Coordinates of C-alpha atoms and ligand atoms in Angstrom, one line a residue:
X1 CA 12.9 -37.3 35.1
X2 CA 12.9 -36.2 31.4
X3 CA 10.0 -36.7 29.2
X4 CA 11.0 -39.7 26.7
X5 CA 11.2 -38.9 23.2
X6 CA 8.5 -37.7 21.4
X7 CA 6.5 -38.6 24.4
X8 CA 3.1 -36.1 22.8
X9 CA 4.0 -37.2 19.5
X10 CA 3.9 -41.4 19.3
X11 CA 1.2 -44.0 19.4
X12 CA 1.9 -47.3 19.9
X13 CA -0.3 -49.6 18.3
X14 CA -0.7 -53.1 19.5
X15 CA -3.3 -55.8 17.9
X16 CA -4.4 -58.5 20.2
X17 CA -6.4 -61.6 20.4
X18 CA -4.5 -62.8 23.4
X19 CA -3.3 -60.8 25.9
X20 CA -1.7 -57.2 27.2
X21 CA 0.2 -59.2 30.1
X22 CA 3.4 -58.4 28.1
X23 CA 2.7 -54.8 28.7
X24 CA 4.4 -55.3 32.5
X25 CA 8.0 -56.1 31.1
X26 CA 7.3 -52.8 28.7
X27 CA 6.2 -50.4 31.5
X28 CA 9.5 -48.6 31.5
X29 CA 9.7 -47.8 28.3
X30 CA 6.0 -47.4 27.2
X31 CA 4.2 -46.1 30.5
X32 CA 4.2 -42.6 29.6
X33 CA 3.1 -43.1 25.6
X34 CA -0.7 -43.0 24.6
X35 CA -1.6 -46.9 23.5
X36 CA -3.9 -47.6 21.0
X37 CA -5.2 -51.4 21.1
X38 CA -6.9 -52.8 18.3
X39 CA -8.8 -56.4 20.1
X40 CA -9.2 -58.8 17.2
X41 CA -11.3 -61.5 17.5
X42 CA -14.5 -61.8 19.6
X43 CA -15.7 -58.6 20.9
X44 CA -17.8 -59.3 23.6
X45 CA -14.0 -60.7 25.5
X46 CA -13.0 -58.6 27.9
X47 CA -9.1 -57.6 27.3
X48 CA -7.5 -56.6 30.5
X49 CA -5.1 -53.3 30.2
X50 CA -2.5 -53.4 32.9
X51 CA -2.9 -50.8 35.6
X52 CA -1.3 -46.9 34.7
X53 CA -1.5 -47.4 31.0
X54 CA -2.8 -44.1 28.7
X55 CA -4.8 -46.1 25.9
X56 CA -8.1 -46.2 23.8
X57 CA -9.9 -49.5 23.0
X58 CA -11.1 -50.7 19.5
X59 CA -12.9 -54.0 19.0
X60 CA -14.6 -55.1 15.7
X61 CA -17.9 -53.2 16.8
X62 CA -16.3 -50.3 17.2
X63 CA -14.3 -50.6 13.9
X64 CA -18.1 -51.0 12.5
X65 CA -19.1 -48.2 14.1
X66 CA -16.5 -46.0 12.7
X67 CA -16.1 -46.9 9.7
X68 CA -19.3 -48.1 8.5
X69 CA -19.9 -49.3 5.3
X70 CA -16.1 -49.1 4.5
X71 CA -15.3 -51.6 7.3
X72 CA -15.1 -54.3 5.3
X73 CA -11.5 -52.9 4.3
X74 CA -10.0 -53.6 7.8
X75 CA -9.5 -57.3 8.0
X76 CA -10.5 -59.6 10.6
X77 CA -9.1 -62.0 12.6
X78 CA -5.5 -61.5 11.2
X79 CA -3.2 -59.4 12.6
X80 CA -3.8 -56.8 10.0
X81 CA -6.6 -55.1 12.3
X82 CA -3.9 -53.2 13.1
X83 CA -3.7 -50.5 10.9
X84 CA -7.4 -49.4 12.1
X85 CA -5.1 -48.2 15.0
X86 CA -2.9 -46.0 12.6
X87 CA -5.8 -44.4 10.6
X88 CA -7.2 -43.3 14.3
X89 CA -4.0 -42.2 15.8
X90 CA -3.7 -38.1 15.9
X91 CA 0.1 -38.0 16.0
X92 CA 3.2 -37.9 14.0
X93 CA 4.6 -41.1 14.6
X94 CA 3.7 -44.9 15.1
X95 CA 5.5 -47.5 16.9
X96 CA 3.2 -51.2 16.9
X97 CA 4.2 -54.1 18.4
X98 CA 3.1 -57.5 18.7
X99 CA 1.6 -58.9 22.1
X100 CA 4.5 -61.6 22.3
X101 CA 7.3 -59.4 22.1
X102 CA 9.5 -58.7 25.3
X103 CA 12.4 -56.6 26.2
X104 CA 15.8 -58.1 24.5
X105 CA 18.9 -57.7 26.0
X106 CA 21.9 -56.3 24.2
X107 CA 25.0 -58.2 24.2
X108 CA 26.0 -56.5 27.7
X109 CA 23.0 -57.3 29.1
X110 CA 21.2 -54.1 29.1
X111 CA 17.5 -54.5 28.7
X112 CA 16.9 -52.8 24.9
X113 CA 14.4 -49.8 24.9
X114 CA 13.6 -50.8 21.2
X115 CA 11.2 -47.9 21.4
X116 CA 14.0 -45.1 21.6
X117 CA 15.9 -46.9 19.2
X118 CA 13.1 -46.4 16.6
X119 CA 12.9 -43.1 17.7
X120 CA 16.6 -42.8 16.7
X121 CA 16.1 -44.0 13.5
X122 CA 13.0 -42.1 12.6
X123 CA 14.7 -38.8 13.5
X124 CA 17.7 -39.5 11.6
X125 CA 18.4 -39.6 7.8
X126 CA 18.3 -42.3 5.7
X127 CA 20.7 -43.1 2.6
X128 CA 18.8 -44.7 0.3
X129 CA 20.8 -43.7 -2.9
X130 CA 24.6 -44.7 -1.9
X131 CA 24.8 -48.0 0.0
X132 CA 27.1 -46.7 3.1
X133 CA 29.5 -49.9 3.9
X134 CA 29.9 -48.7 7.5
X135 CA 26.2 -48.9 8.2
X136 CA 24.6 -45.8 9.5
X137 CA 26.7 -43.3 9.3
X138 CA 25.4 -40.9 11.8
X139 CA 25.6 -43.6 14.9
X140 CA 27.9 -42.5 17.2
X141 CA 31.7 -43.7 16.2
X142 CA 30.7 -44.1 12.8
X143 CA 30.7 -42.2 9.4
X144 CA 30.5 -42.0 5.5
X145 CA 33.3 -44.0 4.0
X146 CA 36.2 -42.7 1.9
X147 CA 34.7 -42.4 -1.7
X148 CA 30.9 -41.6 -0.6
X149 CA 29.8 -38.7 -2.5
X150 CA 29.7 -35.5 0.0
X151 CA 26.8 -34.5 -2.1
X152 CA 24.7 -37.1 -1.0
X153 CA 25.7 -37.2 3.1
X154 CA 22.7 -35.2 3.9
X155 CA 20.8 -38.3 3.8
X156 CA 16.6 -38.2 3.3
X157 CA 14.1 -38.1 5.5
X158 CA 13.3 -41.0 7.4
X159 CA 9.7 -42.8 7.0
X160 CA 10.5 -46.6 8.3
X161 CA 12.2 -48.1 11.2
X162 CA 12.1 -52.0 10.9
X163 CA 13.3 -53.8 14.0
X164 CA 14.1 -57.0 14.4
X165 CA 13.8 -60.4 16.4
X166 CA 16.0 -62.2 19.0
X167 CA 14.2 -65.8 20.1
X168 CA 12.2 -66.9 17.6
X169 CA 12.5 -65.7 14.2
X170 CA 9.6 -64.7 11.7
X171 CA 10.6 -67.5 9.6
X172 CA 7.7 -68.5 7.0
X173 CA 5.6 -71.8 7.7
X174 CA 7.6 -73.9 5.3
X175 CA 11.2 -72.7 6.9
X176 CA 9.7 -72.9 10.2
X177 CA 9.0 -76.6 10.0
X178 CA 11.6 -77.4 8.0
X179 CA 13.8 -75.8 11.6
X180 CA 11.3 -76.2 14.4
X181 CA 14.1 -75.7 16.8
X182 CA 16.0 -72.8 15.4
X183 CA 16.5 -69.8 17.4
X184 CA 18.1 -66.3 16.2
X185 CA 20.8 -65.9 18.8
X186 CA 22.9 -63.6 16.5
X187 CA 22.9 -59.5 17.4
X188 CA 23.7 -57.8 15.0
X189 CA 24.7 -54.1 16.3
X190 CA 23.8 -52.2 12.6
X191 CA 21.3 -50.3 11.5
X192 CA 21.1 -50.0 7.8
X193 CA 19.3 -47.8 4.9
X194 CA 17.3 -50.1 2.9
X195 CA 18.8 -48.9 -0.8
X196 CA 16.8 -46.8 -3.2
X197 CA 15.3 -49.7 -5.5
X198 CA 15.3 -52.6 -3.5
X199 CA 11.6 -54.1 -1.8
X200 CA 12.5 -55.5 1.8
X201 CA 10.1 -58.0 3.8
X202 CA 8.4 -55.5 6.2
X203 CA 7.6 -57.5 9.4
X204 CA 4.6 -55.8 11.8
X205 CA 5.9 -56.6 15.1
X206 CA 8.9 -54.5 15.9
X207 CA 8.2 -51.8 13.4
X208 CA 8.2 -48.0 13.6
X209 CA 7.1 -44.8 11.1
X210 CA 6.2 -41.6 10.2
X211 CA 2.6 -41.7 10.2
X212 CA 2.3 -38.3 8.2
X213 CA 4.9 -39.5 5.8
X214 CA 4.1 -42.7 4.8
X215 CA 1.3 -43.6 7.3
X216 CA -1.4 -43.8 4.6
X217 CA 0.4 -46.2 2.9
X218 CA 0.6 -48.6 5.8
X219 CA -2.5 -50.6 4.8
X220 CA -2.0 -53.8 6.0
X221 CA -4.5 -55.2 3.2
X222 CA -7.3 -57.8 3.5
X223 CA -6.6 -60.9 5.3
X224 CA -7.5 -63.0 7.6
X225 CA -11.5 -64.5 7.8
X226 CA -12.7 -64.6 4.3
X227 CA -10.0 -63.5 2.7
X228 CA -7.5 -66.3 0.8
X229 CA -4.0 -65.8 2.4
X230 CA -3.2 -64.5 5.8
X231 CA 0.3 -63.3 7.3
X232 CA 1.2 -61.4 4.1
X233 CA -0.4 -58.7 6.0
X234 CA 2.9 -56.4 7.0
X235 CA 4.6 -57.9 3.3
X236 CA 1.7 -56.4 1.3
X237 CA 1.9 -53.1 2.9
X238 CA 6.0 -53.2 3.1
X239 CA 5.9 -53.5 -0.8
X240 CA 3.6 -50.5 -1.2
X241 CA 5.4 -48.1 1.2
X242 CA 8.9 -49.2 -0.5
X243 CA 7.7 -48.6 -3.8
X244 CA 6.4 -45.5 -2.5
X245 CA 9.3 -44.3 -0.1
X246 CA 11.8 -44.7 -2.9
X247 CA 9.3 -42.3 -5.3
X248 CA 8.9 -39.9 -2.9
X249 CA 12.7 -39.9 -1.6
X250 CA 12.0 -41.3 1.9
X251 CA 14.1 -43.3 3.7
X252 CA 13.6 -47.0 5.2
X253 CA 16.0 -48.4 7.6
X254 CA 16.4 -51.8 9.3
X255 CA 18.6 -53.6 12.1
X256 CA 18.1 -52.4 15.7
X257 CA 16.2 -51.8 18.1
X258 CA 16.2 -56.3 18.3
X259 CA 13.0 -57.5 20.2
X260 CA 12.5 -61.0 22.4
X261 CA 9.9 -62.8 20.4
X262 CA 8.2 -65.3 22.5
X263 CA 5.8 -67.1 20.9
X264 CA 6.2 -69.5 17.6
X265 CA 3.0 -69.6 16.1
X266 CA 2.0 -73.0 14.6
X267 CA 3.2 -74.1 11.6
X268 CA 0.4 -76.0 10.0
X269 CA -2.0 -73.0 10.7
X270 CA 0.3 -70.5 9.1
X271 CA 0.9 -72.5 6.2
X272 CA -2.7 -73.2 5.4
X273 CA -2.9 -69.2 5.6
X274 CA 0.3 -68.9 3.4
X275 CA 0.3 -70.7 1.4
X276 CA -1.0 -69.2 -1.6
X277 CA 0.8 -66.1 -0.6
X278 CA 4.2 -68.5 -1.3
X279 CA 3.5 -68.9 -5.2
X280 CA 1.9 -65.5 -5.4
X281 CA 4.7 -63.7 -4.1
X282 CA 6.7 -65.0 -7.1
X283 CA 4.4 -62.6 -9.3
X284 CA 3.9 -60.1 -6.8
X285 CA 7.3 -59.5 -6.5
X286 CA 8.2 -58.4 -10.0
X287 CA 5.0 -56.7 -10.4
X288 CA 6.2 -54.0 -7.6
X289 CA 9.7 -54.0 -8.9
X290 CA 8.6 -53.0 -12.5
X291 CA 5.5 -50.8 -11.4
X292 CA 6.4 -47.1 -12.1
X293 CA 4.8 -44.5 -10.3
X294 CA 3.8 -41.1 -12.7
X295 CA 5.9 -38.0 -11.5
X296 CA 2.2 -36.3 -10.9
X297 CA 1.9 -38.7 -8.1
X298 CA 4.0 -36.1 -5.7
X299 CA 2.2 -37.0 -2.0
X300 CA 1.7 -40.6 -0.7
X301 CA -2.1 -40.0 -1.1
X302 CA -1.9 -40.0 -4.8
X303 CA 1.0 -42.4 -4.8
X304 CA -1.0 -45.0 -3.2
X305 CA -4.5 -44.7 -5.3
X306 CA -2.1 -44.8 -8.6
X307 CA -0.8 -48.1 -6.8
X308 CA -4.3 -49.3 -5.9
X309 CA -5.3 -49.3 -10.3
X310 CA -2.0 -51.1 -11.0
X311 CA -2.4 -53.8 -8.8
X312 CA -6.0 -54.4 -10.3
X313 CA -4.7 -54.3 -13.7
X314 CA -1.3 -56.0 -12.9
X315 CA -2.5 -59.0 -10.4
X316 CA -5.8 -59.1 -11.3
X317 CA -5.1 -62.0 -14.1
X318 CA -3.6 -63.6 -10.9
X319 CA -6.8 -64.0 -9.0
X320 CA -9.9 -61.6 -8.6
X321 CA -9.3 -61.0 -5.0
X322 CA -6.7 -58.4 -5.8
X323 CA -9.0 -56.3 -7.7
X324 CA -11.3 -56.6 -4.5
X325 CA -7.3 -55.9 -3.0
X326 CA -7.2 -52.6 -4.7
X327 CA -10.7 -51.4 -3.8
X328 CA -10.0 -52.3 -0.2
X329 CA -6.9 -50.0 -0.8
X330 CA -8.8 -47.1 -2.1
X331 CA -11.5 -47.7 0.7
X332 CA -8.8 -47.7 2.8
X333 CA -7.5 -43.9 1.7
X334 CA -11.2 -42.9 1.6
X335 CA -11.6 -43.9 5.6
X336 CA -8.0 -42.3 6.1
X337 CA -9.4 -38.6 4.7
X338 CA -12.5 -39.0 6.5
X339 CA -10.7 -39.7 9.6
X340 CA -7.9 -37.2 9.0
X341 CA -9.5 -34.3 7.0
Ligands
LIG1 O1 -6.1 -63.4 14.3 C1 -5.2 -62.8 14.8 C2 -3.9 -63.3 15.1 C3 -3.0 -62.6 15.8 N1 -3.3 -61.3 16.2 C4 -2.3 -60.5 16.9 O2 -1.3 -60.2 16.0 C5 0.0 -60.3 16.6 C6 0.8 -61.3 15.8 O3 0.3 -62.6 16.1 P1 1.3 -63.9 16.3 O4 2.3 -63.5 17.3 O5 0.5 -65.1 16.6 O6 1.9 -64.0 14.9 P2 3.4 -64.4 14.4 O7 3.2 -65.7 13.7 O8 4.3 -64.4 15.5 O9 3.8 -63.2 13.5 C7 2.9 -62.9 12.4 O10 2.2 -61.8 12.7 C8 2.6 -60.7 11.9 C9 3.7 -59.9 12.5 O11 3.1 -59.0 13.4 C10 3.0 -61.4 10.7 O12 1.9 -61.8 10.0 C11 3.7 -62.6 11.2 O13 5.0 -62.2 11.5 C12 -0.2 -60.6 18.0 O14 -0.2 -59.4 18.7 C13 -1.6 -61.3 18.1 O15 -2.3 -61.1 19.3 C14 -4.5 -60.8 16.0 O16 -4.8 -59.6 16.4 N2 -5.5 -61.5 15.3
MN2 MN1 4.4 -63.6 17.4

């Protein structure tokens, strides 16, 4: 059998407080990659890893251990522990996944392998700066358009591949009790380049990149227990590595691979954790579209630490925890060099 893509070259990442049981319906796909689990939560539970799996282990002790007296910038009890798992991943690329998500089937009833669709993605250019109307235009059977400029078919380099949900959608709390019942039955068969200029919000459970691209800009922030929001965890870091991809001329795509999420979290919980994220976002929002990042800022290092000192002088006024946001972002870079010299 061949080797799958980028077999030596991909971590998966996969925060839990629950369970790996889902693992079994992945073994196909994901039995030959190196996991790396970040186990939220208690640490003295004992999370079982399904038989034949590669994988390495961190709980909060061990994120302690590591980190030390910066470990206070990886969040706890939210699913943003997860980026511990990309700062500690040797390779080139990342694929995480949450612990509810199964194996969708495509319209003909294949099982997906969302993995190798990523993998797709990631390898292929984007087209960030001229919105292609047939999608992507390097899937097979497609192409540029009449009137897209040949200048620009080269594409750029892809950091992101967002995936998406079949099942239960990643609606917010208010939209998910507003339509307890709904279901996203539609599949869509696109993928499509996010354009140059546009934010996007990045969802953690089906998501794929270029760790040595953009991977340092995949901080997932502080959230979670003591922190005053929760589940803007993949949004926070989605608006950085945007802002980011477009000033360094990286690519971020979205569409398939589609994942089977199982599991509708409740509604009350999320929206007590939301909810100040809900009239936050309002601010947030224009704050990342008008930020300008310097043209000395020419690697996502430098990129991310001029972010870091606008967001404390830009939301600060909002609410002092994003100054406390922005040192958690340069801690963040700090643990990322140590870690990665
Ligand atoms: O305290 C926690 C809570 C959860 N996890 C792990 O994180 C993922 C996602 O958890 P869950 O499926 O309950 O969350 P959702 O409401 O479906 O989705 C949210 O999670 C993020 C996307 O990944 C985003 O905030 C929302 O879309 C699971 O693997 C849990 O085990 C955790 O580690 N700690
Ligand atoms: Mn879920």
């Amino acid at each position: 059998m061949p080797s799958p893509p980028l077999v030596d070259n991909l971590d998966i990442v996969i925060p839990t407080i629950r369970s790996l049981a889902f693992l079994e319906q992945w073994r196909p796909f994901f039995i030959k990659y190196h996991l790396i689990i970040i186990q939220d939560g208690d640490p003295t539970a004992k999370i079982e890893v399904p038989e034949g799996f590669d994988y390495e282990l961190y709980n909060r002790n061990d994120i302690e251990r590591i980190l030390g007296d910066k470990a206070w910038c990886i969040s706890f009890k939210d699913s943003a522990c997860r980026c511990f798992g990309y700062m500690v991943s040797k390779k080139r690329y990342i694929y995480t996944i949450d612990d509810d998500c199964f194996v969708a089937k495509d319209p003909s009833g294949e099982d997906i392998n969302a993995l190798e669709q990523h993998i797709k993605n990631l390898l292929c250019a984007s087209t960030p700066d001229f919105f292609n109307t047939l999608y992507d235009p390097y899937a097979p059977g497609s192409d540029f358009v009449r009137g897209y400029p040949f200048s620009m078919r080269e594409g750029k380099p892809t950091a992101v591949s967002h995936g998406l949900w079949l099942n239960i959608p990643d609606y917010d709390a208010p939209t998910q009790m507003v339509k307890p019942a709904e279901r996203n039955t539609r599949y869509v068969d696109a993928v499509m380049t996010i354009p140059k200029g546009t934010l996007f919000p990045m969802c953690g459970m089906n998501l794929a990149f270029d760790r040595t691209a953009i991977g340092p800009a995949m901080y997932f922030g502080l959230m979670g227990e003591g922190q005053p929001w929760g589940r803007y965890d993949d949004m926070w870091a989605g608006w950085c590595v945007k802002k980011i991809c477009d000033h360094l001329d990286l690519g971020v795509k979205t569409g398939l691979p589609y994942i089977w999420h199982s599991k509708a979290s409740n509604p009350f919980v999320n929206l007590r954790k939301e909810y100040k994220g809900i009239f936050w976002q309002e601010e947030i929002i224009p704050f990342f579209q008008q930020a300008t990042l310097s043209a000395d800022s020419k690697d996502v290092f430098s990129c991310y630490t001029e972010l870091a000192e606008k967001v404390r002088e830009g939301l600060g006024h909002l609410d002092p925890y994003f100054s406390k946001l922005a040192d958690g972002m340069i801690a963040w870079v700090e643990c990322w060099k140590q870690l990665n010299p």
